[in-house]
Coordinates of C-alpha atoms and ligand atoms in Angstrom, one line a residue:
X59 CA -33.2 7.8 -6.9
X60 CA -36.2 6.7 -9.0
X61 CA -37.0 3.0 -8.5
X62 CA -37.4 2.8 -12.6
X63 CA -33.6 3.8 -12.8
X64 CA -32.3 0.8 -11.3
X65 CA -34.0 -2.8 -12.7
X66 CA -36.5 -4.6 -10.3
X67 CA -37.3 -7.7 -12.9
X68 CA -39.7 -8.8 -10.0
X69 CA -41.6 -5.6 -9.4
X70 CA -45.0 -5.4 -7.5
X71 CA -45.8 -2.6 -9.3
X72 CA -48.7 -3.9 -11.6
X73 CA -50.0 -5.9 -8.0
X74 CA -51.1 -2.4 -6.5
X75 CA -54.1 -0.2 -6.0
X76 CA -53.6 3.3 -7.2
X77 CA -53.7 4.7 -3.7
X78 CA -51.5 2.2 -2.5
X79 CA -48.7 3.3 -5.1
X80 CA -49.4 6.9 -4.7
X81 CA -48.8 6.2 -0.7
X82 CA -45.6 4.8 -1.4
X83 CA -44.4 8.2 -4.0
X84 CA -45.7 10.1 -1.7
X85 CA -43.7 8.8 1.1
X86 CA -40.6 8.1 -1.0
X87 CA -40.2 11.5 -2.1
X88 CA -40.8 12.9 1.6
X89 CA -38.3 10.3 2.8
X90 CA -35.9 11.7 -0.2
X91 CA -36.1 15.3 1.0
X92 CA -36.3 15.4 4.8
X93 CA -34.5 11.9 6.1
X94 CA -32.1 11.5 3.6
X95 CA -29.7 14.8 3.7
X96 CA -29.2 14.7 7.1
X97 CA -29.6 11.0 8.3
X98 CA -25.4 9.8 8.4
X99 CA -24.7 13.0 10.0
X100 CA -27.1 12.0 12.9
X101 CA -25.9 8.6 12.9
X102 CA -22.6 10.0 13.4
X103 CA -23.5 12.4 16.1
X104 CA -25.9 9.9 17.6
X105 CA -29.0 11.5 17.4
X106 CA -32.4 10.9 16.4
X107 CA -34.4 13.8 13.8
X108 CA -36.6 15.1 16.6
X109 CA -37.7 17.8 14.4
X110 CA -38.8 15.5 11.9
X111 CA -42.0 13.4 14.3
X112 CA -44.5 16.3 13.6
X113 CA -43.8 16.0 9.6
X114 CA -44.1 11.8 10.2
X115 CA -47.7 12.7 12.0
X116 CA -48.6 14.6 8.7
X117 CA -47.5 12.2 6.4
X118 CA -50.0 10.1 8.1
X119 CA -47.3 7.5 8.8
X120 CA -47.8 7.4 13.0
X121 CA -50.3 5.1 13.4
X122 CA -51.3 4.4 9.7
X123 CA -53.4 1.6 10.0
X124 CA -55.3 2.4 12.8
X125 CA -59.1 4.1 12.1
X126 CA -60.7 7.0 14.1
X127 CA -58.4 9.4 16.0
X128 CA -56.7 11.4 13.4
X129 CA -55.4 8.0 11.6
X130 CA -55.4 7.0 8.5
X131 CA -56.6 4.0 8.3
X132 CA -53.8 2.4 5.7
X133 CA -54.4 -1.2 4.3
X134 CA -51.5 -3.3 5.3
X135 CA -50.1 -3.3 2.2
X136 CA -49.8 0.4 2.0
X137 CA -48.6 0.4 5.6
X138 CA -45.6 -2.1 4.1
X139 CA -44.8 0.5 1.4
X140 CA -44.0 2.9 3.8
X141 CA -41.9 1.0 5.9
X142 CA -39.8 0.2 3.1
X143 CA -39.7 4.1 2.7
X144 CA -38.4 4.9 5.9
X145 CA -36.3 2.1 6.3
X146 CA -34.4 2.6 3.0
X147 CA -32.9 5.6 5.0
X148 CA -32.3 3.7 8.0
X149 CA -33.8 1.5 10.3
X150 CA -33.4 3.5 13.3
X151 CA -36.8 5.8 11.4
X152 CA -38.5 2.6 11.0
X153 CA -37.8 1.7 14.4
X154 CA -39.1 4.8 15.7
X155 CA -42.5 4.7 13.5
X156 CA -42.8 0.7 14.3
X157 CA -42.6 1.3 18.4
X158 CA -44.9 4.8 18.1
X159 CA -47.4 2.9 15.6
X160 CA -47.4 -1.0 16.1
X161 CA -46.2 -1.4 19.6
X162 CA -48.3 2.0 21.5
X163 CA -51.1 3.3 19.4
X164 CA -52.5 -0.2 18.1
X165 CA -52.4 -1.6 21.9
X166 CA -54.2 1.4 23.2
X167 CA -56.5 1.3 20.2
X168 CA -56.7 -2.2 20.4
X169 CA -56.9 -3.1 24.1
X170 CA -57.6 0.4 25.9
X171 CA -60.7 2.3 26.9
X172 CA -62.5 5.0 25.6
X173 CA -61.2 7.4 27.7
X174 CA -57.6 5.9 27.0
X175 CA -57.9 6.1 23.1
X176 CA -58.7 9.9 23.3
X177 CA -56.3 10.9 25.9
X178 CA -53.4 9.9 23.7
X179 CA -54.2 8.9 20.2
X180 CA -54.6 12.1 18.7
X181 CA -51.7 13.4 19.7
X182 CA -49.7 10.6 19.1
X183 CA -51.0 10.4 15.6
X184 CA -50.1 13.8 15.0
X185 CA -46.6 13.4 16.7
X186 CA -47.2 15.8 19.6
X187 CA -47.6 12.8 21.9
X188 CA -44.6 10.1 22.2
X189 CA -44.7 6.4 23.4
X190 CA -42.3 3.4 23.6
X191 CA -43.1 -0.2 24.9
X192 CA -41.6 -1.9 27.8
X193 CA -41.5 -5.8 27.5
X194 CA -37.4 -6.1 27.8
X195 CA -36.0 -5.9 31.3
X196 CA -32.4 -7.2 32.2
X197 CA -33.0 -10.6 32.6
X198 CA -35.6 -11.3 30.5
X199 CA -35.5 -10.6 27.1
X200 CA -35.6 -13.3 24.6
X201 CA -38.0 -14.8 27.2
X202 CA -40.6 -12.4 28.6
X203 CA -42.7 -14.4 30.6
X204 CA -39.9 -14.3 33.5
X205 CA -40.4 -10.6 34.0
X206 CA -39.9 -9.3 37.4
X207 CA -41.5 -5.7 37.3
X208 CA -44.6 -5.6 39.5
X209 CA -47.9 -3.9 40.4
X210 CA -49.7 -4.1 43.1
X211 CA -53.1 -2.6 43.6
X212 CA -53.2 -0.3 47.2
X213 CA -55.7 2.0 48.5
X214 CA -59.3 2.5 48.0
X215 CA -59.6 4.2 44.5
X216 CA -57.6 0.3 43.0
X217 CA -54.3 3.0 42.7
X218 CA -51.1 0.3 41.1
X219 CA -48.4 0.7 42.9
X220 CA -45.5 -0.2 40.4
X221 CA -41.7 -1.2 40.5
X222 CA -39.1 -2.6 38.4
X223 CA -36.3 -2.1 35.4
X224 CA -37.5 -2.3 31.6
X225 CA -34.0 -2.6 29.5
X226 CA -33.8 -1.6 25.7
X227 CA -36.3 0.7 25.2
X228 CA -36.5 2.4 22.0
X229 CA -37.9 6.0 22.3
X230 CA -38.0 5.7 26.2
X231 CA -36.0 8.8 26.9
X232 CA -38.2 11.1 24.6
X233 CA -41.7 9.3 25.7
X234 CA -44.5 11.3 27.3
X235 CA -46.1 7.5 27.8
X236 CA -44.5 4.4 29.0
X237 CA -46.9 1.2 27.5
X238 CA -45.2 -0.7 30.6
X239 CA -46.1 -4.9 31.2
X240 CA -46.0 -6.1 34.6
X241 CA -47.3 -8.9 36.6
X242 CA -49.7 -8.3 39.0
X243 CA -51.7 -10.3 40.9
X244 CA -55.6 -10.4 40.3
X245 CA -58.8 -10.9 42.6
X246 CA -56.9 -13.0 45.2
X247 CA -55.4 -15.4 43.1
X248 CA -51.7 -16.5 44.2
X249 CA -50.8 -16.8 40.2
X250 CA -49.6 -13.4 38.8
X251 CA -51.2 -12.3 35.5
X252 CA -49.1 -10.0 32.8
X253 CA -51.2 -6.4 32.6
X254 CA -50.1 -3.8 30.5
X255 CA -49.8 -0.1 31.8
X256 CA -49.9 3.3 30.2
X257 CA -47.1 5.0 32.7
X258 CA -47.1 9.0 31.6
X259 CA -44.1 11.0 31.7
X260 CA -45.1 12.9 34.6
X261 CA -45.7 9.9 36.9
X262 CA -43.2 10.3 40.4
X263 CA -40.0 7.4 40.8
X264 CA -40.1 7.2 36.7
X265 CA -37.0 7.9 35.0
X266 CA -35.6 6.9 31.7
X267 CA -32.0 7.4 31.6
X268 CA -30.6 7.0 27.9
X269 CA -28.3 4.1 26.5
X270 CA -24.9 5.1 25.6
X271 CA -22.8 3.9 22.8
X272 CA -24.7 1.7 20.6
X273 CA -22.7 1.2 17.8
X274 CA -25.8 0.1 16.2
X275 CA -29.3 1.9 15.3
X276 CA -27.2 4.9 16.2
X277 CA -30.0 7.6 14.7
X278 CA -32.4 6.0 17.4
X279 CA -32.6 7.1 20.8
X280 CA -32.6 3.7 23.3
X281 CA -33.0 3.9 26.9
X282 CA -34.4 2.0 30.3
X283 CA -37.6 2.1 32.2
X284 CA -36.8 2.7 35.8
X285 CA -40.0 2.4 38.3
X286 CA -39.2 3.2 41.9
X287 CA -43.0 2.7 43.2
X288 CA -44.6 4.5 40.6
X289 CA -48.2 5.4 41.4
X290 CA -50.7 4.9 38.5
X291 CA -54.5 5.1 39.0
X292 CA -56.8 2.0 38.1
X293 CA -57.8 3.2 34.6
X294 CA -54.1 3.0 33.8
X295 CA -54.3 -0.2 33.4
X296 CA -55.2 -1.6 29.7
X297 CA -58.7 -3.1 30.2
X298 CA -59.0 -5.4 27.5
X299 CA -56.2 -7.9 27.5
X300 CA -54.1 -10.0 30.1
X301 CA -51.5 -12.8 29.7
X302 CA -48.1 -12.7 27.4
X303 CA -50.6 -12.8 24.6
X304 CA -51.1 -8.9 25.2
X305 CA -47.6 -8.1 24.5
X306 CA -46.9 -10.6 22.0
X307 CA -50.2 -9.6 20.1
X308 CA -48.1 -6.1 19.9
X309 CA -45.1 -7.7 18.2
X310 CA -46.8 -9.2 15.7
X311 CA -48.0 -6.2 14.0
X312 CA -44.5 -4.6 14.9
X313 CA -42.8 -7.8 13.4
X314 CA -45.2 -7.4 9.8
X315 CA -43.9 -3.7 9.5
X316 CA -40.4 -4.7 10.0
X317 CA -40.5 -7.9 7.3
X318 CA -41.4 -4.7 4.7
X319 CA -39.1 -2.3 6.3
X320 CA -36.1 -4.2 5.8
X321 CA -36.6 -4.6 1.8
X322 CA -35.9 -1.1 1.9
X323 CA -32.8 -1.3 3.4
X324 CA -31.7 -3.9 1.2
X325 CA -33.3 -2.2 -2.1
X326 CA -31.0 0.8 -0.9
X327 CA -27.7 -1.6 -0.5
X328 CA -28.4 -3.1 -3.7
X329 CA -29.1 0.0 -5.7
X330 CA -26.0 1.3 -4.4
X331 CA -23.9 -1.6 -5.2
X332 CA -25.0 -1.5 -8.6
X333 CA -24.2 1.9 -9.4
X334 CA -20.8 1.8 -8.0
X335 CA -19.9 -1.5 -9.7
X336 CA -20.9 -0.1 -12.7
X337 CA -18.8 3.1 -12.4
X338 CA -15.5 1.4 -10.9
X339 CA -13.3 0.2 -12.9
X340 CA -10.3 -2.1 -12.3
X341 CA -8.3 -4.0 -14.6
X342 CA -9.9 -1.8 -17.5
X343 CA -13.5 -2.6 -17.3
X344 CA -16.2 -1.8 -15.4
X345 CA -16.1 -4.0 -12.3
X346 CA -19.8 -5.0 -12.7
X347 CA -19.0 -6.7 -16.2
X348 CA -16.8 -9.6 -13.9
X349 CA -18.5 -12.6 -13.5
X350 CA -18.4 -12.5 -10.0
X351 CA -19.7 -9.6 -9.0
X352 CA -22.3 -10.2 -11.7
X353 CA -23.4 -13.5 -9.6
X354 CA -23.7 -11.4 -6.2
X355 CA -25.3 -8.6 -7.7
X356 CA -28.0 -11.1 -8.9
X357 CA -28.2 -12.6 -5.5
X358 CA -29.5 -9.2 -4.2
X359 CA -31.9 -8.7 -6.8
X360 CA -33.4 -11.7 -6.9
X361 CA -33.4 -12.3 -2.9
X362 CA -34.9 -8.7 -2.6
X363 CA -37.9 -9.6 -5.5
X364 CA -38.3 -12.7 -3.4
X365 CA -39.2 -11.2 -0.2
X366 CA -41.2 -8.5 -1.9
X367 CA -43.2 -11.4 -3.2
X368 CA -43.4 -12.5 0.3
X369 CA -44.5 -9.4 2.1
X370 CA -46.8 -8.7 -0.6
X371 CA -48.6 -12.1 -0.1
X372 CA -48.8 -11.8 3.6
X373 CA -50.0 -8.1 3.1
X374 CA -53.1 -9.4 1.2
X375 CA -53.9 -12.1 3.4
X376 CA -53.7 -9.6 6.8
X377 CA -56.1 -7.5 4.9
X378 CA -58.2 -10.0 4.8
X379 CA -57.7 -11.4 8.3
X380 CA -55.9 -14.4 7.8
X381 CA -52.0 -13.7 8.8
X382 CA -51.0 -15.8 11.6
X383 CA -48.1 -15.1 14.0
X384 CA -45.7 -17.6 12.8
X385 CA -45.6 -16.4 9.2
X386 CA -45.7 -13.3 10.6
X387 CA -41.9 -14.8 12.5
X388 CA -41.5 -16.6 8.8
X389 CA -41.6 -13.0 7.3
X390 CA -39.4 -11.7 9.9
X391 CA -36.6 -14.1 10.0
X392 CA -36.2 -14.7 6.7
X393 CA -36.5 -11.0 5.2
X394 CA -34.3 -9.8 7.9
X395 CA -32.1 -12.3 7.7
X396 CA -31.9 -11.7 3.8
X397 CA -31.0 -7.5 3.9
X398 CA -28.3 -8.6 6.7
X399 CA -26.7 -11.0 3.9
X400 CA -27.5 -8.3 1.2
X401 CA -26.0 -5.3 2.9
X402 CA -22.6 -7.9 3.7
X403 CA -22.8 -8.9 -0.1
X404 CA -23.1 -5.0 -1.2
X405 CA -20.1 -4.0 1.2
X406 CA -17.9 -6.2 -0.1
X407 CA -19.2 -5.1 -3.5
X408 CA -17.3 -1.3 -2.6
X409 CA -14.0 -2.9 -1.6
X410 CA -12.5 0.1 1.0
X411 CA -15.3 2.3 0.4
X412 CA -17.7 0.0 1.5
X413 CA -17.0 1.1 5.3
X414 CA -17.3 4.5 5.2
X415 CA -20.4 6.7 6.0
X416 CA -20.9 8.8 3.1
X417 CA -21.6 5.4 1.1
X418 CA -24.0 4.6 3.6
X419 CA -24.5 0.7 3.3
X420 CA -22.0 0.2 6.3
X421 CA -24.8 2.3 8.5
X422 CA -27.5 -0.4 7.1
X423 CA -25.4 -3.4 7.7
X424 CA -24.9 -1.8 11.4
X425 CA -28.6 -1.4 12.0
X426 CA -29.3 -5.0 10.7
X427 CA -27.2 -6.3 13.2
X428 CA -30.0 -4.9 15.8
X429 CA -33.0 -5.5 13.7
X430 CA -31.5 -9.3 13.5
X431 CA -31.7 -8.9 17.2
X432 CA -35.0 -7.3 18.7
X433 CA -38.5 -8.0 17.7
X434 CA -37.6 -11.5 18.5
X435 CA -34.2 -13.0 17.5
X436 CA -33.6 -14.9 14.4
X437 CA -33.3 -18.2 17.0
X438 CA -36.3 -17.5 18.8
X439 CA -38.2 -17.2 15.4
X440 CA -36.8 -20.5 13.8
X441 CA -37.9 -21.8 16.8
X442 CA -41.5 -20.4 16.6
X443 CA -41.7 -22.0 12.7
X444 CA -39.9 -25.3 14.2
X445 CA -42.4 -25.6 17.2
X446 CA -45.2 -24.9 14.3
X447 CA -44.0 -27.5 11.6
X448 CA -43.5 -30.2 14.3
X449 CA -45.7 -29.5 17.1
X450 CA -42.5 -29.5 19.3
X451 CA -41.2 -27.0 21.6
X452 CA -37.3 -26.5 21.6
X453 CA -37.6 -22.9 24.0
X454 CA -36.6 -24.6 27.1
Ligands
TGC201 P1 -46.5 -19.0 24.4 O1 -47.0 -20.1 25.3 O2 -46.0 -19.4 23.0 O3 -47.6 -17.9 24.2 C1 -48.2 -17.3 25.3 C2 -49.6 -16.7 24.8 O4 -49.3 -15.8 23.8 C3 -49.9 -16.2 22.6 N1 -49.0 -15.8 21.5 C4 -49.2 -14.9 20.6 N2 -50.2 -14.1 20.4 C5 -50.1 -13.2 19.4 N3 -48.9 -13.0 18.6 C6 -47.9 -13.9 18.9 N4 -46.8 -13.7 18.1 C7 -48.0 -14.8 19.9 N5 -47.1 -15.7 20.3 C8 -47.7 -16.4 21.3 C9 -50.1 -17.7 22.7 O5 -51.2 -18.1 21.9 C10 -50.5 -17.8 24.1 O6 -51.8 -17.4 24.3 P2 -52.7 -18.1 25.4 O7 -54.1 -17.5 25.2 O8 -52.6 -19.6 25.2 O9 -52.1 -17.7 26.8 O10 -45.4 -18.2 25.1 P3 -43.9 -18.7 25.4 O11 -43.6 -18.2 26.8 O12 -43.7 -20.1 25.1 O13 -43.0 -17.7 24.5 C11 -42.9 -17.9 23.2 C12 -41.8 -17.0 22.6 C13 -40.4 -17.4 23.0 C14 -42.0 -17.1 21.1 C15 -42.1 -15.5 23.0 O14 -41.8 -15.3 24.3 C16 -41.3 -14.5 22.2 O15 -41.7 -14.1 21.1 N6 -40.1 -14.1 22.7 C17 -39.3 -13.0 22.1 C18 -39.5 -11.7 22.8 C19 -39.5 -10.5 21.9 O16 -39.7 -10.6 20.8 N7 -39.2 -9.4 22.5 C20 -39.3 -8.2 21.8 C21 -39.4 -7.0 22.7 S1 -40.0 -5.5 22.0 C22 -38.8 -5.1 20.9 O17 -37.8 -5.7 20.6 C23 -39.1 -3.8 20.2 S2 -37.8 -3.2 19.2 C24 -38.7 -1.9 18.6 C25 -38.1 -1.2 17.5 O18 -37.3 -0.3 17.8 O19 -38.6 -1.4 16.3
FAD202 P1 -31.1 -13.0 25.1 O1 -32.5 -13.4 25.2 O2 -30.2 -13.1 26.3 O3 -30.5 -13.9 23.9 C1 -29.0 -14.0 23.7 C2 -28.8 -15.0 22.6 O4 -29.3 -16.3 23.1 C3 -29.6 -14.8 21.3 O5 -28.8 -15.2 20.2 C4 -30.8 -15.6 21.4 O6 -31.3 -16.0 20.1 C5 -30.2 -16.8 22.1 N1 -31.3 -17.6 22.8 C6 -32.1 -17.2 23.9 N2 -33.0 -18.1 24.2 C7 -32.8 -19.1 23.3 C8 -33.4 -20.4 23.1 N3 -34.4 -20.8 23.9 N4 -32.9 -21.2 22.1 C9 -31.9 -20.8 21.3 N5 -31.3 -19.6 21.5 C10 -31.7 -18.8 22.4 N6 -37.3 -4.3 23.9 C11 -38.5 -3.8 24.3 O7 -39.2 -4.3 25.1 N7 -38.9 -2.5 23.8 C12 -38.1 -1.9 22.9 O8 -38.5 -0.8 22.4 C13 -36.9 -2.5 22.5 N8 -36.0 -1.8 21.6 C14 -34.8 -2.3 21.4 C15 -33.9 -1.5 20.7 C16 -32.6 -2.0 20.5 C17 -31.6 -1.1 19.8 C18 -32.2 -3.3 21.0 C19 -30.8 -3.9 20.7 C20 -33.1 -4.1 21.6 C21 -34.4 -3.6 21.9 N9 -35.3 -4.3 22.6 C22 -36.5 -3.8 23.0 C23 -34.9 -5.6 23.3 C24 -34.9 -6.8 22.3 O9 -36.2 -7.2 22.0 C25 -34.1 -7.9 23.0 O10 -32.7 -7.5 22.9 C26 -34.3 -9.2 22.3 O11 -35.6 -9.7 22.6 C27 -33.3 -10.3 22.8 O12 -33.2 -10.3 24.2 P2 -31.7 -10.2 24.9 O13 -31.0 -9.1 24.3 O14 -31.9 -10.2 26.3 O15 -31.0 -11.5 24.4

């Protein structure tokens, strides 16, 4: 559906470069024609697109930010645009674009070696090449410092030996490369230090058995990270960062995408509550033209305009190198936060309908319940802004 058709009366439109709203046509219309015939029927069935990763790599959205190495080399803004994009189909696309892009390519491009940026970047950007991120293990999720996967250095060459569980792993079952963190312990010290490891496929005692019934984020593939001694040589290892900082410096570009993304899952909730309300009738009229669900339908809007202002604002300022991570977690809670409410609001909007597949919003709400979840929860982010506005920590 064209955005013109339904009203945005606080549009970003007139805000944006000419390439930056050709990017977001451009990916709009691809998401229109190749995610959004097929998407509740994988949902349904549980299945992710597979087919559609090579397309993604063409688009230029795997990767987009990053420069050199078949990317693209998006602004952030842009980058949001397309997030929206995917995610107004459903979150389990973002998902798989936010993990591939924000969480393995800008590490290795970020932190790795020479030799590590050409063995998988190219391939990743053009989807022939697939990574997930292992920070998540059993017992430690919310707090990831009390990992318990381990690598120890043995033999001559510096080989790491590695062994441990990584839990919630999107894309893990398709991966050809685990971006695993473990602790390991460094030049004799006796305090372990977090390092982050690119694990390939091939690598013996790695499996990655898949997650079963997720009632959630069902069009995304989930699975663990089991390492049974896995062998990796020295140049596995990430060279250029250590400390929780690595992996946390990961989920703050993954956490930007997602504070876009989102908007287009509520953009899609809202557009669809709209036209139905305006179609329905009950007790003669239209049931958009009752007061009430005038009042809700305004909620959306203007919540939705809101965090567009938002992302937009924290777009320019990451352009120009200013975006720190807590309003990077502001942007995250609170956008996410906002499509959960929205795509509650629009469901009740459909009475009966609203649960069933072919009026999709059910699906978003669904996924949001995840996305409200991972990425850091909406707790742990409050807590982030609390810590930030009072100088107090309330973790532990
Ligand atoms: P803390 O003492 O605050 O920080 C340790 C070091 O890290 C630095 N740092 C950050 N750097 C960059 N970006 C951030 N967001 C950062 N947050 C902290 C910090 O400056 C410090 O550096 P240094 O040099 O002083 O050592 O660490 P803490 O142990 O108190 O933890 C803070 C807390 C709770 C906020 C953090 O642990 C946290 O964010 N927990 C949530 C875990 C989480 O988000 N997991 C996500 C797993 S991945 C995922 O969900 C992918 S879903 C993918 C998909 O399908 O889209
Ligand atoms: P817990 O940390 O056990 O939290 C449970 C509840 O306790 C939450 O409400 C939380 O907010 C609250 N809580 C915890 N600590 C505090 C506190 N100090 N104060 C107040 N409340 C607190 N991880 C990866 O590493 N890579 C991935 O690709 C990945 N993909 C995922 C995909 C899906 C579909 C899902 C569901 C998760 C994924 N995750 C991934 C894991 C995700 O990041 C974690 O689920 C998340 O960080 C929360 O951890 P947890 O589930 O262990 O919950």
């Amino acid at each position: 559906m064209p955005l013109e058709a339904t009203p945005y009366l606080l549009s970003i439109d007139h805000l944006l470069s000419e390439d930056e709203r050709l990017t977001w046509e451009a990916t709009r219309e691809f998401c229109q024609r190749r995610i959004a015939p097929n998407i509740e029927h994988h949902y349904e069935k549980a299945t992710f697109p597979r087919e559609l990763i090579p397309e993604f790599g063409e688009m230029g959205l795997l990767g987009s930010t990053l420069a050199g190495y078949g990317c693209m080399g998006m602004n952030p803004v842009a980058y949001g645009l397309t997030m929206i994009e995917l995610e107004r189909q459903d979150s389990g696309i973002r998902s798989f674009c936010s993990v591939q892009s924000a969480l393995v390519m800008w590490p290795i491009h970020t932190y790795g070696s020479e030799a590590q940026k050409e063995r998988w970047l190219p391939g990743m950007a053009k989807g022939e090449l697939i990574g997930c991120f292992g920070l998540t293990e059993p017992n430690a999720g919310s707090d990831p410092g009390s990992m318990r996967t381990h690598a120890k250095q043995d033999g001559p060459g510096g080989d790491f030996v590695i062994s441990g569980q990584k839990f919630w792993i999107t894309n893990s079952p398709l991966a050809d490369v685990c971006l695993v963190w473990a602790k390991t312990l460094e030049h004799g010290s006796d305090t372990p230090v977090i390092r982050g490891f690119l694990v390939p496929r091939e690598s013996k005692g790695l499996s990655t058995p898949e997650t079963k019934g997720k009632l959630s984020m069902r069009a995304s593939v989930t699975g663990e990270i089991v390492l049974d001694e896995v062998r990796v040589p020295a140049d596995a290892m990430l060279p250029k960062i250590s400390g929780l900082k690595g992996p946390l410096s990961c989920l703050t570009q993954a956490r930007y995408g997602i504070g876009w993304g989102v908007l287009g899952a509520a953009m899609d909730v809202y557009e669809r509550a709209r036209r139905y309300t305006l179609e329905r009738v009950q007790f003669d009229r239209p049931i958009a033209s009752f007061q009430l669900t005038q009042q809700k339908l305004v909620e959306l809007h203007n919540e939705i305009g809101k965090g567009l202002l938002l992302a937009y604002h924290f777009g320019r300022l990451k352009q120009e190198g200013k975006l720190t991570p807590v309003q990077v977690s502001i942007l995250k809670r609170d956008n996410v936060s906002m499509a959960l409410q929205a795509a509650r609001t629009a469901r009740s909007m459909l009475g009966g309908n609203g649960i069933m597949g072919e009026f999709h919003i059910m699906r978003h709400l669904c996924n949001l319940e995840t996305v409200f979840t991972y990425e850091g929860t909406h707790e742990i982010h409050t807590l982030a802004i609390g810590r930030a506005i009072t100088g107090l920590g309330a973790f532990g």
